[in-house]
Tab-separated table of C-alpha atoms and ligand atoms in Angstrom:
chain	number	residue	atom	x	y	z
A	797	MET	CA	-17.376	16.823	21.370
A	798	LEU	CA	-14.425	19.212	21.898
A	799	GLU	CA	-14.468	21.927	24.524
A	800	LEU	CA	-11.687	24.374	25.409
A	801	ASN	CA	-12.044	26.294	28.643
A	802	ARG	CA	-9.815	29.300	29.329
A	803	LEU	CA	-7.042	27.821	27.216
A	804	CYS	CA	-3.717	29.662	27.500
A	805	VAL	CA	-0.488	28.958	25.615
A	806	ASP	CA	2.725	30.761	26.512
A	807	TYR	CA	6.157	30.531	24.891
A	808	GLY	CA	8.418	32.113	27.505
A	809	THR	CA	7.109	35.640	27.759
A	810	THR	CA	5.073	35.433	24.518
A	811	ARG	CA	1.399	34.916	25.326
A	812	ALA	CA	0.206	33.144	22.177
A	813	VAL	CA	-3.325	32.173	23.330
A	814	ARG	CA	-5.191	33.908	26.140
A	815	GLU	CA	-8.187	32.470	27.983
A	816	LEU	CA	-9.805	30.938	24.898
A	817	ASP	CA	-13.226	29.283	25.263
A	818	LEU	CA	-14.262	27.283	22.212
A	819	ARG	CA	-16.498	24.296	21.498
A	820	VAL	CA	-17.222	21.992	18.608
A	821	ASP	CA	-20.316	19.825	18.959
A	822	ALA	CA	-20.844	16.424	17.344
A	823	GLY	CA	-21.831	16.862	13.714
A	824	GLU	CA	-20.352	20.372	13.442
A	825	ALA	CA	-17.661	21.918	11.267
A	826	VAL	CA	-16.158	24.972	12.989
A	827	ALA	CA	-13.608	27.501	11.684
A	828	LEU	CA	-10.830	29.108	13.723
A	829	LEU	CA	-9.839	32.255	11.838
A	830	GLY	CA	-7.434	35.147	12.269
A	831	PRO	CA	-4.290	36.735	10.878
A	832	ASN	CA	-0.707	35.467	10.999
A	833	GLY	CA	0.476	35.080	14.548
A	834	ALA	CA	-3.030	35.261	16.059
A	835	GLY	CA	-2.557	31.978	17.937
A	836	LYS	CA	-4.509	29.570	15.732
A	837	THR	CA	-1.757	26.983	15.275
A	838	SER	CA	-0.819	27.255	18.957
A	839	THR	CA	-4.439	26.448	19.839
A	840	LEU	CA	-4.413	23.306	17.675
A	841	HIS	CA	-1.008	22.306	19.055
A	842	ALA	CA	-2.318	22.676	22.603
A	843	VAL	CA	-5.389	20.546	21.801
A	844	SER	CA	-3.164	17.830	20.275
A	845	GLY	CA	-0.729	17.846	23.201
A	846	LEU	CA	2.137	19.222	21.105
A	847	VAL	CA	2.688	22.251	23.365
A	848	PRO	CA	1.938	22.681	27.082
A	849	ALA	CA	-1.156	24.707	27.899
A	850	ARG	CA	-3.159	25.972	30.865
A	851	GLY	CA	-6.929	25.746	31.084
A	852	THR	CA	-8.760	22.565	30.105
A	853	VAL	CA	-9.299	20.564	26.947
A	854	LEU	CA	-12.241	18.156	27.032
A	855	PHE	CA	-12.764	15.621	24.249
A	856	ASP	CA	-15.957	13.625	24.316
A	857	GLY	CA	-16.352	14.435	28.007
A	858	ALA	CA	-12.831	13.304	29.000
A	859	ASP	CA	-10.231	15.766	30.271
A	860	ILE	CA	-7.268	15.323	27.892
A	861	THR	CA	-5.318	18.388	29.080
A	862	GLY	CA	-1.619	17.535	29.258
A	863	HIS	CA	-2.032	14.116	27.598
A	864	SER	CA	0.648	13.086	25.096
A	865	PRO	CA	0.080	13.558	21.350
A	866	SER	CA	-0.028	9.778	20.825
A	867	GLU	CA	-2.650	9.280	23.573
A	868	ILE	CA	-4.760	12.035	22.081
A	869	ALA	CA	-4.474	10.596	18.560
A	870	ARG	CA	-5.412	7.163	19.939
A	871	ARG	CA	-8.638	8.667	21.244
A	872	GLY	CA	-9.411	9.610	17.656
A	873	LEU	CA	-8.651	13.329	17.803
A	874	VAL	CA	-6.498	13.529	14.672
A	875	HIS	CA	-4.428	16.531	13.588
A	876	VAL	CA	-3.610	17.299	9.939
A	877	PRO	CA	-0.703	19.722	10.414
A	878	GLU	CA	0.197	22.801	8.428
A	879	GLY	CA	2.778	21.804	5.830
A	880	ARG	CA	1.148	18.356	5.432
A	881	ARG	CA	4.161	16.248	6.536
A	882	VAL	CA	3.812	13.634	3.811
A	883	PHE	CA	6.629	11.050	3.946
A	884	PRO	CA	8.704	12.056	0.894
A	885	SER	CA	10.226	8.673	0.084
A	886	LEU	CA	6.993	6.688	0.503
A	887	SER	CA	4.400	6.318	-2.248
A	888	VAL	CA	0.908	7.754	-1.964
A	889	HIS	CA	-0.444	4.307	-1.069
A	890	GLU	CA	2.249	3.734	1.551
A	891	ASN	CA	1.576	7.175	3.027
A	892	LEU	CA	-2.108	6.297	3.340
A	893	ARG	CA	-1.249	2.959	4.979
A	894	MET	CA	0.816	4.798	7.600
A	895	GLY	CA	-2.494	6.036	8.968
A	896	ARG	CA	-3.161	2.492	10.182
A	897	ILE	CA	-0.329	2.778	12.700
A	898	ALA	CA	-2.058	5.688	14.416
A	899	ALA	CA	-5.375	3.801	14.203
A	900	SER	CA	-3.795	1.185	16.518
A	901	GLY	CA	-6.330	-1.479	15.658
A	902	ARG	CA	-9.460	0.704	15.521
A	903	ARG	CA	-11.404	0.574	12.273
A	904	GLY	CA	-10.873	3.681	10.163
A	905	TRP	CA	-11.534	4.444	6.558
A	906	THR	CA	-9.889	2.007	4.185
A	907	GLU	CA	-7.430	3.162	1.543
A	908	ASP	CA	-10.158	2.350	-1.025
A	909	ASP	CA	-12.578	4.652	0.820
A	910	VAL	CA	-9.958	7.402	0.499
A	911	TYR	CA	-9.506	6.782	-3.245
A	912	ALA	CA	-13.304	6.942	-3.665
A	913	LEU	CA	-13.400	10.277	-1.811
A	914	LEU	CA	-10.301	11.665	-3.538
A	915	PRO	CA	-10.208	10.097	-7.023
A	916	ALA	CA	-7.345	12.409	-8.036
A	917	LEU	CA	-5.122	10.140	-5.901
A	918	VAL	CA	-5.947	6.964	-7.875
A	919	PRO	CA	-3.467	7.527	-10.728
A	920	LEU	CA	-0.873	8.725	-8.187
A	921	ARG	CA	-1.029	5.603	-6.047
A	922	ASP	CA	2.611	4.626	-6.702
A	923	ARG	CA	4.055	8.135	-6.921
A	924	ALA	CA	6.537	9.160	-4.202
A	925	GLY	CA	5.568	11.877	-1.753
A	926	TYR	CA	8.377	14.163	-2.889
A	927	ALA	CA	7.009	14.164	-6.457
A	928	LEU	CA	3.524	15.369	-5.486
A	929	SER	CA	2.179	18.893	-5.892
A	930	GLY	CA	1.119	20.829	-2.805
A	931	GLY	CA	-2.543	20.027	-3.417
A	932	GLU	CA	-1.815	16.331	-3.893
A	933	GLN	CA	0.188	16.307	-0.657
A	934	GLN	CA	-2.697	17.974	1.147
A	935	MET	CA	-5.073	15.287	-0.141
A	936	VAL	CA	-2.675	12.539	0.979
A	937	ALA	CA	-2.386	14.126	4.429
A	938	ILE	CA	-6.173	14.240	4.745
A	939	GLY	CA	-6.506	10.684	3.429
A	940	ARG	CA	-3.893	9.402	5.875
A	941	ALA	CA	-5.781	11.090	8.724
A	942	LEU	CA	-8.986	9.326	7.652
A	943	VAL	CA	-7.250	5.932	7.616
A	944	SER	CA	-6.123	6.562	11.197
A	945	ALA	CA	-9.721	6.103	12.467
A	946	PRO	CA	-10.524	9.674	13.478
A	947	ARG	CA	-13.510	10.613	15.586
A	948	MET	CA	-12.757	14.269	14.907
A	949	LEU	CA	-10.332	16.093	12.576
A	950	LEU	CA	-8.228	19.165	13.346
A	951	LEU	CA	-6.981	20.793	10.136
A	952	ASP	CA	-4.302	23.490	10.065
A	953	GLU	CA	-4.580	25.758	7.004
A	954	PRO	CA	-5.520	23.129	4.409
A	955	SER	CA	-5.611	25.815	1.691
A	956	LEU	CA	-2.130	27.215	2.401
A	957	GLY	CA	-0.094	27.748	-0.767
A	958	LEU	CA	-2.622	26.080	-3.071
A	959	ALA	CA	-4.066	27.452	-6.327
A	960	PRO	CA	-7.762	28.437	-6.090
A	961	VAL	CA	-8.972	25.479	-8.149
A	962	VAL	CA	-7.040	23.092	-5.890
A	963	VAL	CA	-8.344	24.825	-2.767
A	964	ARG	CA	-11.852	24.202	-4.080
A	965	ALA	CA	-11.108	20.489	-4.632
A	966	VAL	CA	-9.700	20.141	-1.109
A	967	TYR	CA	-12.720	21.917	0.397
A	968	ASP	CA	-15.169	19.819	-1.661
A	969	ALA	CA	-13.551	16.748	-0.081
A	970	LEU	CA	-13.710	18.335	3.386
A	971	ALA	CA	-17.420	19.046	2.895
A	972	ARG	CA	-18.016	15.339	2.250
A	973	ILE	CA	-15.875	14.388	5.267
A	974	ALA	CA	-17.762	16.856	7.474
A	975	THR	CA	-21.003	14.965	6.872
A	976	ASP	CA	-19.348	12.081	8.718
A	977	LEU	CA	-16.994	13.678	11.257
A	978	PRO	CA	-16.805	16.862	13.324
A	979	VAL	CA	-14.086	19.169	12.045
A	980	LEU	CA	-12.160	22.136	13.473
A	981	VAL	CA	-10.384	23.968	10.656
A	982	VAL	CA	-7.785	26.722	11.119
A	983	GLU	CA	-7.728	29.049	8.122
A	984	GLN	CA	-6.702	32.403	6.765
A	985	ASN	CA	-8.950	31.693	3.762
A	986	THR	CA	-12.147	32.885	5.430
A	987	VAL	CA	-14.326	32.508	2.348
A	988	GLU	CA	-13.685	28.782	1.921
A	989	ALA	CA	-13.692	28.098	5.657
A	990	LEU	CA	-17.040	29.832	6.184
A	991	ARG	CA	-18.518	28.045	3.191
A	992	LEU	CA	-17.664	24.738	4.895
A	993	CYS	CA	-18.351	25.634	8.512
A	994	GLY	CA	-21.568	26.524	10.251
A	995	ARG	CA	-19.798	28.608	12.891
A	996	GLY	CA	-16.485	30.292	13.455
A	997	TYR	CA	-14.219	31.968	15.971
A	998	VAL	CA	-11.822	34.800	15.106
A	999	LEU	CA	-8.603	35.202	17.077
A	1000	ALA	CA	-6.556	38.385	17.129
A	1001	ALA	CA	-3.325	38.588	19.120
A	1002	GLY	CA	-4.220	35.430	21.033
A	1003	ARG	CA	-7.644	36.623	22.170
A	1004	LEU	CA	-11.103	35.758	20.945
A	1005	ALA	CA	-12.126	38.786	18.870
A	1006	LEU	CA	-15.396	37.521	17.383
A	1007	SER	CA	-17.494	34.395	17.184
A	1008	GLY	CA	-20.754	33.561	15.501
A	1009	THR	CA	-22.467	31.670	12.737
A	1010	ALA	CA	-20.882	31.692	9.292
A	1011	ASP	CA	-23.597	34.107	8.134
A	1012	GLU	CA	-22.961	36.449	11.042
A	1013	LEU	CA	-19.220	36.422	10.412
A	1014	ALA	CA	-19.696	36.932	6.670
A	1015	ASP	CA	-22.058	39.864	7.397
A	1016	ARG	CA	-19.385	41.374	9.551
A	1017	ASP	CA	-16.964	41.048	6.693
A	1018	SER	CA	-15.394	44.467	7.027
A	1019	LEU	CA	-14.750	43.897	10.709
A	1020	LEU	CA	-13.362	40.497	9.903
A	1021	ALA	CA	-11.309	41.987	7.103
A	1022	SER	CA	-9.744	44.418	9.524
A	1023	PHE	CA	-8.679	41.551	11.775
A	1024	LEU	CA	-7.326	39.735	8.784
A	1025	GLY	CA	-5.520	42.779	7.494
A	1026	LYS	CA	-7.271	42.552	4.125
A	1027	ARG	CA	-8.873	45.306	2.035
B	1886	ATP	P1	0.129	31.471	11.390
B	1886	ATP	O1	-1.039	31.622	10.521
B	1886	ATP	O2	1.292	32.339	10.984
B	1886	ATP	O3	0.538	30.056	11.652
B	1886	ATP	P2	-1.142	31.520	13.964
B	1886	ATP	O4	-2.405	32.288	14.142
B	1886	ATP	O5	-1.261	30.075	13.779
B	1886	ATP	O6	-0.310	32.150	12.784
B	1886	ATP	P3	0.731	30.925	16.037
B	1886	ATP	O7	1.644	30.234	15.077
B	1886	ATP	O8	-0.044	30.135	16.976
B	1886	ATP	O9	-0.270	31.877	15.221
B	1886	ATP	O10	1.605	32.025	16.812
B	1886	ATP	C1	1.081	32.819	17.883
B	1886	ATP	C2	2.235	33.609	18.520
B	1886	ATP	O11	3.115	32.711	19.173
B	1886	ATP	C3	3.063	34.400	17.528
B	1886	ATP	O12	3.453	35.593	18.163
B	1886	ATP	C4	4.265	33.506	17.285
B	1886	ATP	O13	5.395	34.267	16.945
B	1886	ATP	C5	4.441	32.853	18.648
B	1886	ATP	N1	5.011	31.507	18.553
B	1886	ATP	C6	4.488	30.462	17.850
B	1886	ATP	N2	5.243	29.349	18.020
B	1886	ATP	C7	6.265	29.703	18.843
B	1886	ATP	C8	7.373	29.008	19.407
B	1886	ATP	N3	7.564	27.698	19.155
B	1886	ATP	N4	8.203	29.692	20.208
B	1886	ATP	C9	8.008	30.996	20.487
B	1886	ATP	N5	6.972	31.716	19.999
B	1886	ATP	C10	6.113	31.081	19.183
């Protein structure tokens, strides 16, 4: 479904991603893990056309390297960015409807489908974006992505800054979404990400440090922990 071949991202003299090979097959949820500054966000930005990259990005067999972010989104490769980017002055419902613009006529999830998946949003339907908690904003960002008719979701740190109980709610929703759509999720929360994903890749200083099934990566926890600077 998504295949990166020798992907490189440079910012001037900073080499953020070096020769990364990665694939996500149809029906898979895959984690991209690693510490701060490892190159995870740069990888997602390169896939979405937000930063220039070398190497190739194939989506559903088509070479999308160097395509614009809007072209890539129109193909159904939809990015839920770090920081959520909910429109602060629009209500929850209006934020969800904004997903239809990116859908550009393709059939996505309806707003009602989103409320069924994320019932916590039902009583917040008319609340403005600025008045939402971080977890509520994350749910709106995911819901808006679903309305935009995705064929695959790219998620950047969906657990960032959220309380554990909220992280669990977000990941429960992602588990239901992943039965329907392939997902590539960037995370520092390895436990939640590996609970969701069948496989993962670990980046360290822009290079692939490890890859394997979730069980293999969990078994190599101490190695992983050293990359993540924990324990
Ligand atoms: P985080 O979890 O902190 O977001 P990350 O793994 O996503 O980390 P990136 O944000 O991709 O890592 O950063 C990789 C490297 O590229 C870091 O050294 C970072 O300082 C650098 N970098 C990221 N964005 C830019 C930019 N716009 N200009 C210059 N350097 C950048």
